PDB file of C-alpha atoms and ligand atoms in Angstrom:
ATOM      1  CA  MET A  93      11.209 -32.098  -9.187  1.00 47.00           C
ATOM      2  CA  SER A  94      10.086 -32.748  -5.392  1.00 60.00           C
ATOM      3  CA  LYS A  95      11.755 -35.876  -4.001  1.00 91.00           C
ATOM      4  CA  ARG A  96       8.974 -36.839  -1.515  1.00 95.00           C
ATOM      5  CA  ALA A  97       6.404 -39.368  -1.576  1.00 96.00           C
ATOM      6  CA  ILE A  98       4.202 -40.710   1.144  1.00 97.00           C
ATOM      7  CA  GLY A  99       4.375 -44.069   2.075  1.00 98.00           C
ATOM      8  CA  ILE A 100       1.906 -45.958   4.058  1.00 98.00           C
ATOM      9  CA  ASP A 101       2.515 -49.454   4.503  1.00 96.00           C
ATOM     10  CA  ILE A 102      -0.327 -51.682   5.485  1.00 94.00           C
ATOM     11  CA  GLY A 103       0.073 -54.458   7.689  1.00 90.00           C
ATOM     12  CA  GLY A 104      -2.322 -57.465   9.404  1.00 83.00           C
ATOM     13  CA  THR A 105      -2.426 -55.185  12.758  1.00 86.00           C
ATOM     14  CA  GLY A 106      -0.941 -51.797  12.028  1.00 92.00           C
ATOM     15  CA  ILE A 107      -1.030 -49.270   8.834  1.00 95.00           C
ATOM     16  CA  LYS A 108       1.620 -47.071   8.714  1.00 96.00           C
ATOM     17  CA  GLY A 109       2.804 -44.235   6.909  1.00 98.00           C
ATOM     18  CA  ALA A 110       5.088 -40.827   6.844  1.00 98.00           C
ATOM     19  CA  ILE A 111       6.271 -38.271   4.130  1.00 98.00           C
ATOM     20  CA  VAL A 112       9.398 -39.422   2.828  1.00 97.00           C
ATOM     21  CA  ASP A 113      12.471 -37.486   1.408  1.00 96.00           C
ATOM     22  CA  LEU A 114      13.700 -39.587  -1.489  1.00 95.00           C
ATOM     23  CA  LYS A 115      17.032 -38.254  -2.267  1.00 93.00           C
ATOM     24  CA  LYS A 116      17.879 -38.504   1.135  1.00 92.00           C
ATOM     25  CA  GLY A 117      16.049 -42.158   1.748  1.00 93.00           C
ATOM     26  CA  LYS A 118      14.680 -40.376   5.462  1.00 94.00           C
ATOM     27  CA  LEU A 119      11.334 -39.906   7.100  1.00 96.00           C
ATOM     28  CA  VAL A 120      10.829 -36.104   7.089  1.00 96.00           C
ATOM     29  CA  THR A 121       7.521 -36.371   9.396  1.00 97.00           C
ATOM     30  CA  GLU A 122       6.649 -38.314  12.065  1.00 97.00           C
ATOM     31  CA  ARG A 123       5.639 -42.177  11.546  1.00 96.00           C
ATOM     32  CA  LEU A 124       2.081 -42.636  11.795  1.00 97.00           C
ATOM     33  CA  ARG A 125       0.858 -45.725  13.045  1.00 97.00           C
ATOM     34  CA  TYR A 126      -3.234 -46.775  13.092  1.00 97.00           C
ATOM     35  CA  GLU A 127      -4.809 -50.384  13.901  1.00 95.00           C
ATOM     36  CA  THR A 128      -5.739 -52.094  11.232  1.00 92.00           C
ATOM     37  CA  PRO A 129      -9.462 -51.993  11.074  1.00 91.00           C
ATOM     38  CA  LYS A 130     -11.129 -55.754  12.168  1.00 88.00           C
ATOM     39  CA  GLY A 131     -12.209 -57.557   9.102  1.00 85.00           C
ATOM     40  CA  GLY A 132      -9.899 -55.602   6.861  1.00 85.00           C
ATOM     41  CA  THR A 133     -11.908 -54.942   4.178  1.00 89.00           C
ATOM     42  CA  PRO A 134     -10.794 -52.119   1.538  1.00 92.00           C
ATOM     43  CA  HIS A 135     -13.493 -49.549   2.157  1.00 90.00           C
ATOM     44  CA  GLN A 136     -12.208 -49.516   5.923  1.00 92.00           C
ATOM     45  CA  ILE A 137      -8.961 -49.547   4.745  1.00 94.00           C
ATOM     46  CA  ALA A 138      -9.526 -46.952   2.384  1.00 95.00           C
ATOM     47  CA  GLN A 139     -11.356 -44.692   5.102  1.00 95.00           C
ATOM     48  CA  THR A 140      -8.186 -45.318   7.624  1.00 96.00           C
ATOM     49  CA  LEU A 141      -5.608 -44.434   4.897  1.00 97.00           C
ATOM     50  CA  GLN A 142      -7.458 -40.970   4.343  1.00 96.00           C
ATOM     51  CA  ASP A 143      -7.305 -40.280   8.519  1.00 97.00           C
ATOM     52  CA  LEU A 144      -3.923 -41.077   8.081  1.00 97.00           C
ATOM     53  CA  ILE A 145      -3.201 -38.718   5.233  1.00 97.00           C
ATOM     54  CA  ASP A 146      -5.146 -36.076   6.661  1.00 96.00           C
ATOM     55  CA  ASN A 147      -2.922 -35.998   9.654  1.00 97.00           C
ATOM     56  CA  LEU A 148       0.500 -36.138   7.578  1.00 97.00           C
ATOM     57  CA  PRO A 149       1.607 -32.258   7.327  1.00 96.00           C
ATOM     58  CA  ASN A 150       2.455 -30.972   3.740  1.00 94.00           C
ATOM     59  CA  ALA A 151       0.827 -33.624   2.381  1.00 94.00           C
ATOM     60  CA  ALA A 152      -1.137 -31.845  -0.259  1.00 92.00           C
ATOM     61  CA  GLY A 153      -0.186 -33.160  -4.315  1.00 90.00           C
ATOM     62  CA  LEU A 154       2.568 -35.699  -3.182  1.00 94.00           C
ATOM     63  CA  PRO A 155       1.709 -39.159  -4.582  1.00 93.00           C
ATOM     64  CA  VAL A 156       0.921 -41.991  -2.475  1.00 96.00           C
ATOM     65  CA  GLY A 157       2.869 -45.581  -2.395  1.00 97.00           C
ATOM     66  CA  ILE A 158       1.140 -48.156  -0.524  1.00 97.00           C
ATOM     67  CA  CYS A 159       2.405 -51.836   0.454  1.00 97.00           C
ATOM     68  CA  PHE A 160       0.513 -54.834   1.081  1.00 94.00           C
ATOM     69  CA  PRO A 161       0.296 -58.426   1.973  1.00 94.00           C
ATOM     70  CA  ALA A 162      -0.727 -59.480  -1.259  1.00 94.00           C
ATOM     71  CA  ILE A 163       0.728 -60.389  -4.308  1.00 97.00           C
ATOM     72  CA  VAL A 164      -0.243 -56.747  -6.896  1.00 97.00           C
ATOM     73  CA  LYS A 165       0.177 -57.067 -10.130  1.00 96.00           C
ATOM     74  CA  ASN A 166      -0.263 -53.746 -11.886  1.00 93.00           C
ATOM     75  CA  GLY A 167      -2.344 -52.647  -9.169  1.00 94.00           C
ATOM     76  CA  VAL A 168      -4.326 -55.466  -8.898  1.00 97.00           C
ATOM     77  CA  THR A 169      -3.908 -57.529  -5.324  1.00 96.00           C
ATOM     78  CA  MET A 170      -3.913 -61.182  -6.294  1.00 95.00           C
ATOM     79  CA  SER A 171      -4.144 -62.694  -3.307  1.00 90.00           C
ATOM     80  CA  ALA A 172      -4.859 -62.004   0.512  1.00 84.00           C
ATOM     81  CA  ALA A 173      -3.002 -64.743   2.737  1.00 75.00           C
ATOM     82  CA  ASN A 174      -3.679 -62.541   6.116  1.00 73.00           C
ATOM     83  CA  VAL A 175      -6.276 -60.061   5.186  1.00 79.00           C
ATOM     84  CA  SER A 176      -9.889 -60.306   4.440  1.00 86.00           C
ATOM     85  CA  LYS A 177     -10.754 -62.253   1.177  1.00 90.00           C
ATOM     86  CA  GLU A 178     -12.511 -59.406  -0.681  1.00 93.00           C
ATOM     87  CA  TRP A 179      -8.820 -58.070  -1.938  1.00 93.00           C
ATOM     88  CA  ILE A 180      -8.920 -60.571  -4.269  1.00 95.00           C
ATOM     89  CA  GLY A 181      -8.803 -59.578  -8.095  1.00 96.00           C
ATOM     90  CA  LEU A 182      -9.687 -55.956  -6.493  1.00 96.00           C
ATOM     91  CA  ASP A 183      -8.414 -52.911  -8.629  1.00 97.00           C
ATOM     92  CA  ALA A 184      -6.566 -51.551  -5.277  1.00 96.00           C
ATOM     93  CA  ASP A 185      -4.943 -48.578  -7.150  1.00 94.00           C
ATOM     94  CA  GLN A 186      -8.273 -47.397  -8.615  1.00 95.00           C
ATOM     95  CA  LEU A 187     -10.423 -48.021  -5.472  1.00 95.00           C
ATOM     96  CA  PHE A 188      -7.496 -46.077  -3.488  1.00 95.00           C
ATOM     97  CA  GLU A 189      -7.377 -43.108  -5.931  1.00 94.00           C
ATOM     98  CA  LYS A 190     -11.200 -43.003  -5.630  1.00 94.00           C
ATOM     99  CA  GLU A 191     -11.330 -43.136  -1.895  1.00 93.00           C
ATOM    100  CA  LEU A 192      -8.662 -40.426  -1.417  1.00 93.00           C
ATOM    101  CA  ASN A 193      -8.741 -38.177  -4.529  1.00 92.00           C
ATOM    102  CA  ARG A 194      -5.101 -38.695  -5.191  1.00 91.00           C
ATOM    103  CA  THR A 195      -2.895 -40.719  -7.483  1.00 90.00           C
ATOM    104  CA  VAL A 196      -1.940 -44.012  -5.819  1.00 95.00           C
ATOM    105  CA  HIS A 197       0.790 -47.012  -6.438  1.00 96.00           C
ATOM    106  CA  VAL A 198       0.123 -50.101  -4.382  1.00 97.00           C
ATOM    107  CA  LEU A 199       2.855 -52.828  -4.298  1.00 97.00           C
ATOM    108  CA  ASN A 200       3.477 -56.640  -2.125  1.00 97.00           C
ATOM    109  CA  ASP A 201       4.839 -55.440   1.398  1.00 96.00           C
ATOM    110  CA  ALA A 202       8.074 -57.574   1.028  1.00 97.00           C
ATOM    111  CA  ASP A 203       8.518 -56.040  -2.301  1.00 98.00           C
ATOM    112  CA  ALA A 204       8.669 -52.686  -0.487  1.00 98.00           C
ATOM    113  CA  ALA A 205      11.037 -53.584   1.751  1.00 97.00           C
ATOM    114  CA  GLY A 206      13.439 -55.132  -0.267  1.00 97.00           C
ATOM    115  CA  LEU A 207      13.218 -52.215  -2.619  1.00 97.00           C
ATOM    116  CA  ALA A 208      14.004 -49.573   0.639  1.00 97.00           C
ATOM    117  CA  GLU A 209      16.741 -51.827   1.041  1.00 97.00           C
ATOM    118  CA  ALA A 210      17.927 -52.248  -2.435  1.00 96.00           C
ATOM    119  CA  LYS A 211      18.163 -47.945  -2.711  1.00 95.00           C
ATOM    120  CA  PHE A 212      19.157 -46.905   1.250  1.00 94.00           C
ATOM    121  CA  GLY A 213      20.019 -49.888   3.200  1.00 95.00           C
ATOM    122  CA  ALA A 214      22.084 -53.284   3.589  1.00 96.00           C
ATOM    123  CA  ALA A 215      21.286 -54.574  -0.251  1.00 96.00           C
ATOM    124  CA  LYS A 216      22.649 -51.296  -1.831  1.00 95.00           C
ATOM    125  CA  LYS A 217      25.440 -51.520  -4.455  1.00 94.00           C
ATOM    126  CA  VAL A 218      24.895 -55.111  -3.845  1.00 95.00           C
ATOM    127  CA  LYS A 219      25.524 -57.197  -6.995  1.00 97.00           C
ATOM    128  CA  GLY A 220      24.101 -60.593  -7.761  1.00 98.00           C
ATOM    129  CA  LEU A 221      20.778 -62.209  -5.989  1.00 98.00           C
ATOM    130  CA  VAL A 222      19.629 -60.753  -2.648  1.00 98.00           C
ATOM    131  CA  ILE A 223      17.026 -62.228  -1.082  1.00 98.00           C
ATOM    132  CA  MET A 224      15.046 -59.724   1.404  1.00 98.00           C
ATOM    133  CA  THR A 225      12.908 -62.124   4.019  1.00 98.00           C
ATOM    134  CA  THR A 226      10.482 -60.350   6.162  1.00 97.00           C
ATOM    135  CA  LEU A 227       9.392 -62.251   9.625  1.00 96.00           C
ATOM    136  CA  GLY A 228       6.363 -60.989  10.379  1.00 93.00           C
ATOM    137  CA  THR A 229       2.346 -62.175  10.963  1.00 90.00           C
ATOM    138  CA  GLY A 230       3.440 -64.096   7.771  1.00 93.00           C
ATOM    139  CA  ILE A 231       7.037 -64.428   5.768  1.00 97.00           C
ATOM    140  CA  GLY A 232       7.347 -62.084   2.345  1.00 97.00           C
ATOM    141  CA  THR A 233      10.195 -62.177  -0.048  1.00 98.00           C
ATOM    142  CA  ALA A 234      11.956 -59.829  -2.493  1.00 98.00           C
ATOM    143  CA  LEU A 235      14.121 -61.182  -4.864  1.00 98.00           C
ATOM    144  CA  LEU A 236      16.722 -58.402  -5.811  1.00 98.00           C
ATOM    145  CA  ASN A 237      18.984 -59.391  -8.868  1.00 97.00           C
ATOM    146  CA  ASN A 238      21.874 -56.685  -9.477  1.00 96.00           C
ATOM    147  CA  GLY A 239      19.703 -54.118  -6.929  1.00 95.00           C
ATOM    148  CA  LYS A 240      16.285 -54.885  -9.469  1.00 95.00           C
ATOM    149  CA  LEU A 241      13.272 -56.041  -8.054  1.00 96.00           C
ATOM    150  CA  ILE A 242      11.624 -59.230  -9.651  1.00 97.00           C
ATOM    151  CA  PRO A 243       8.522 -58.593  -7.700  1.00 97.00           C
ATOM    152  CA  ASN A 244       5.738 -60.753  -6.552  1.00 97.00           C
ATOM    153  CA  SER A 245       7.784 -63.916  -5.265  1.00 98.00           C
ATOM    154  CA  GLU A 246       6.115 -66.024  -2.842  1.00 97.00           C
ATOM    155  CA  PHE A 247       8.828 -68.000  -0.943  1.00 98.00           C
ATOM    156  CA  GLY A 248       7.275 -67.411   2.833  1.00 97.00           C
ATOM    157  CA  HIS A 249       4.644 -70.318   1.067  1.00 97.00           C
ATOM    158  CA  LEU A 250       7.457 -72.769   0.217  1.00 98.00           C
ATOM    159  CA  GLU A 251       6.445 -76.436   1.235  1.00 98.00           C
ATOM    160  CA  ILE A 252       8.035 -78.052   3.649  1.00 98.00           C
ATOM    161  CA  ASP A 253       7.508 -81.248   5.614  1.00 96.00           C
ATOM    162  CA  GLY A 254       3.956 -80.629   3.392  1.00 97.00           C
ATOM    163  CA  VAL A 255       3.136 -77.543   5.217  1.00 97.00           C
ATOM    164  CA  ASP A 256       3.036 -73.839   3.961  1.00 97.00           C
ATOM    165  CA  TYR A 257       6.386 -73.028   6.096  1.00 98.00           C
ATOM    166  CA  GLU A 258       5.039 -69.632   6.901  1.00 97.00           C
ATOM    167  CA  SER A 259       3.120 -71.582   9.517  1.00 97.00           C
ATOM    168  CA  MET A 260       5.995 -72.442  11.267  1.00 98.00           C
ATOM    169  CA  ALA A 261       8.718 -70.250  10.711  1.00 98.00           C
ATOM    170  CA  ALA A 262       7.345 -66.622  10.797  1.00 97.00           C
ATOM    171  CA  TYR A 263       7.480 -64.363  13.835  1.00 97.00           C
ATOM    172  CA  SER A 264       4.056 -65.087  14.384  1.00 95.00           C
ATOM    173  CA  ALA A 265       4.381 -68.833  14.747  1.00 98.00           C
ATOM    174  CA  LYS A 266       7.379 -68.101  17.580  1.00 98.00           C
ATOM    175  CA  GLU A 267       4.735 -65.968  19.573  1.00 98.00           C
ATOM    176  CA  ARG A 268       2.031 -68.262  19.156  1.00 98.00           C
ATOM    177  CA  GLU A 269       3.612 -70.956  20.296  1.00 98.00           C
ATOM    178  CA  ASN A 270       5.861 -69.560  22.618  1.00 98.00           C
ATOM    179  CA  LEU A 271       9.011 -71.234  20.739  1.00 98.00           C
ATOM    180  CA  THR A 272      12.354 -69.685  22.379  1.00 98.00           C
ATOM    181  CA  PHE A 273      15.088 -67.943  19.647  1.00 98.00           C
ATOM    182  CA  ALA A 274      16.512 -71.822  19.739  1.00 98.00           C
ATOM    183  CA  GLN A 275      14.023 -73.852  18.970  1.00 98.00           C
ATOM    184  CA  TRP A 276      12.602 -70.803  16.263  1.00 98.00           C
ATOM    185  CA  ALA A 277      16.173 -70.673  15.058  1.00 98.00           C
ATOM    186  CA  LYS A 278      15.642 -74.796  14.029  1.00 98.00           C
ATOM    187  CA  ARG A 279      12.804 -73.929  12.104  1.00 98.00           C
ATOM    188  CA  LEU A 280      14.268 -70.872  10.580  1.00 98.00           C
ATOM    189  CA  GLN A 281      17.457 -73.070   9.547  1.00 98.00           C
ATOM    190  CA  LYS A 282      15.366 -75.532   7.813  1.00 98.00           C
ATOM    191  CA  TYR A 283      13.665 -71.939   6.058  1.00 98.00           C
ATOM    192  CA  TYR A 284      16.558 -70.384   4.699  1.00 98.00           C
ATOM    193  CA  SER A 285      18.556 -74.207   3.709  1.00 98.00           C
ATOM    194  CA  ARG A 286      15.992 -74.422   1.410  1.00 98.00           C
ATOM    195  CA  LEU A 287      15.628 -71.239  -0.144  1.00 98.00           C
ATOM    196  CA  GLU A 288      19.377 -71.447  -0.440  1.00 98.00           C
ATOM    197  CA  ALA A 289      19.305 -75.106  -2.058  1.00 98.00           C
ATOM    198  CA  LEU A 290      17.024 -74.151  -4.547  1.00 98.00           C
ATOM    199  CA  LEU A 291      17.689 -70.222  -5.279  1.00 98.00           C
ATOM    200  CA  SER A 292      21.711 -69.589  -4.828  1.00 98.00           C
ATOM    201  CA  PRO A 293      21.387 -66.250  -3.760  1.00 98.00           C
ATOM    202  CA  ASP A 294      24.755 -64.343  -2.811  1.00 98.00           C
ATOM    203  CA  LEU A 295      22.751 -62.695   0.224  1.00 98.00           C
ATOM    204  CA  PHE A 296      19.868 -63.263   2.604  1.00 98.00           C
ATOM    205  CA  ILE A 297      18.220 -59.967   4.262  1.00 98.00           C
ATOM    206  CA  VAL A 298      16.258 -60.435   7.200  1.00 98.00           C
ATOM    207  CA  GLY A 299      13.714 -57.732   7.701  1.00 96.00           C
ATOM    208  CA  GLY A 300      10.388 -57.538  10.386  1.00 93.00           C
ATOM    209  CA  GLY A 301       9.850 -55.769  13.527  1.00 90.00           C
ATOM    210  CA  VAL A 302      12.081 -59.143  15.253  1.00 94.00           C
ATOM    211  CA  SER A 303      15.224 -58.288  12.983  1.00 95.00           C
ATOM    212  CA  LYS A 304      16.319 -55.220  16.057  1.00 95.00           C
ATOM    213  CA  GLU A 305      16.624 -58.753  17.578  1.00 97.00           C
ATOM    214  CA  HIS A 306      18.770 -60.306  15.508  1.00 97.00           C
ATOM    215  CA  GLU A 307      21.866 -61.231  17.720  1.00 98.00           C
ATOM    216  CA  ALA A 308      19.534 -63.555  19.538  1.00 98.00           C
ATOM    217  CA  PHE A 309      18.768 -65.805  16.097  1.00 98.00           C
ATOM    218  CA  LEU A 310      20.828 -65.037  13.253  1.00 98.00           C
ATOM    219  CA  PRO A 311      24.227 -66.589  14.973  1.00 98.00           C
ATOM    220  CA  LEU A 312      22.306 -70.144  14.936  1.00 98.00           C
ATOM    221  CA  LEU A 313      21.984 -70.098  11.422  1.00 98.00           C
ATOM    222  CA  LYS A 314      24.478 -72.273   9.432  1.00 98.00           C
ATOM    223  CA  LEU A 315      24.253 -71.228   6.050  1.00 98.00           C
ATOM    224  CA  LYS A 316      26.619 -70.888   3.188  1.00 98.00           C
ATOM    225  CA  THR A 317      24.948 -67.636   2.106  1.00 98.00           C
ATOM    226  CA  PRO A 318      25.718 -64.563   4.550  1.00 98.00           C
ATOM    227  CA  ILE A 319      22.706 -63.473   6.407  1.00 98.00           C
ATOM    228  CA  ILE A 320      22.340 -59.944   7.701  1.00 98.00           C
ATOM    229  CA  PRO A 321      19.407 -57.702   9.343  1.00 97.00           C
ATOM    230  CA  ALA A 322      17.661 -54.910   7.051  1.00 96.00           C
ATOM    231  CA  GLU A 323      18.769 -51.814   7.907  1.00 95.00           C
ATOM    232  CA  ASN A 324      15.393 -49.742   7.079  1.00 90.00           C
ATOM    233  CA  ARG A 325      13.315 -51.956   9.999  1.00 83.00           C
ATOM    234  CA  ASN A 326      10.091 -50.463  11.532  1.00 82.00           C
ATOM    235  CA  SER A 327      10.155 -48.010   8.077  1.00 92.00           C
ATOM    236  CA  ALA A 328      11.195 -50.310   5.053  1.00 94.00           C
ATOM    237  CA  GLY A 329       7.950 -50.455   4.082  1.00 96.00           C
ATOM    238  CA  ILE A 330       7.341 -46.873   4.382  1.00 97.00           C
ATOM    239  CA  MET A 331      10.588 -46.225   2.272  1.00 97.00           C
ATOM    240  CA  GLY A 332       9.906 -48.357  -0.331  1.00 97.00           C
ATOM    241  CA  ALA A 333       6.019 -47.692  -1.044  1.00 98.00           C
ATOM    242  CA  ALA A 334       7.100 -44.076  -1.361  1.00 97.00           C
ATOM    243  CA  HIS A 335       9.830 -44.746  -3.701  1.00 96.00           C
ATOM    244  CA  TRP A 336       7.675 -46.645  -5.572  1.00 96.00           C
ATOM    245  CA  ALA A 337       5.085 -44.448  -6.003  1.00 95.00           C
ATOM    246  CA  ARG A 338       7.565 -41.529  -7.274  1.00 92.00           C
ATOM    247  CA  LYS A 339       9.392 -43.814  -9.410  1.00 88.00           C
ATOM    248  CA  ASN A 340       5.739 -44.284 -10.833  1.00 87.00           C
ATOM    249  CA  THR A 341       4.512 -40.935 -11.230  1.00 76.00           C
ATOM    250  CA  ILE A 342       5.458 -39.063 -14.420  1.00 58.00           C
ATOM    251  CA  GLU A 343       6.154 -35.557 -14.030  1.00 51.00           C
TER     252      GLU A 343
HETATM  253  C1  BGC B 403       1.756 -63.059   1.764  1.00 73.57           C
HETATM  254  C2  BGC B 403       2.846 -62.366   0.929  1.00 73.57           C
HETATM  255  C3  BGC B 403       3.310 -60.718   1.926  1.00 73.57           C
HETATM  256  C4  BGC B 403       3.945 -62.169   2.935  1.00 73.57           C
HETATM  257  C5  BGC B 403       4.494 -60.517   4.260  1.00 73.57           C
HETATM  258  C6  BGC B 403       2.211 -63.240   2.809  1.00 73.57           C
HETATM  259  O1  BGC B 403       1.502 -64.484   3.539  1.00 73.57           O
HETATM  260  O2  BGC B 403       1.340 -64.075   0.804  1.00 73.57           O
HETATM  261  O3  BGC B 403       2.379 -61.529  -0.535  1.00 73.57           O
HETATM  262  O4  BGC B 403       4.689 -60.190   1.261  1.00 73.57           O
HETATM  263  O5  BGC B 403       2.819 -62.420   4.072  1.00 73.57           O
HETATM  264  O6  BGC B 403       3.065 -59.854   4.664  1.00 73.57           O
END
């Protein structure tokens, strides 16, 4: 049985993809990146995915896993926090299968990152409740209990001080408001303390591009729960999505 799959990570600004060797937990091709089309409608995105797959070597017959910033239940995208509202209620599995002419499995982006950490990274063999958080345009969360994903948690939208706290504590808020790491860390402190009070996790993992600068903000947080950077950084979504595709493909 081949242990390869294509993983694609759709984000608000970029669409990234590669072929993944799931036995080794490694990308076996270059990571290709395309701009997310302005508007981010389903059809535009499907066309970009087609270009991306056409440019991957030896991609014939491989299943495709796609992660996306929305709640995804049975292949249907149920929300659209930072993408076109056309995605709400859309059967994304079916649309992509038709447009790409391949087997496709779609899942939430933070869930994909969490799966990547559970299989190949910082959550490997960790017992108890791990909360993976991705700090990017929004805040994504994945809950892993004894390594098993509880899908579609949306704790990025936790309401604190009367606001959807993703708008205060996502990396995009730091950028938009020109916050220093110390200023941003105060908001993260509030956010992770609330998560900790509500869920009593055993470990927090912090992903998203900014996690490569973890030394600038993680040591500023005072929590009971250990908080560590993700290991799979830029490729977490791709690896988790590829794993998901292979897991859901009956051979
Ligand atoms: C969305 C989540 C997503 C997260 C990270 C949030 O705004 O609601 O579904 O996982 O952003 O992209």
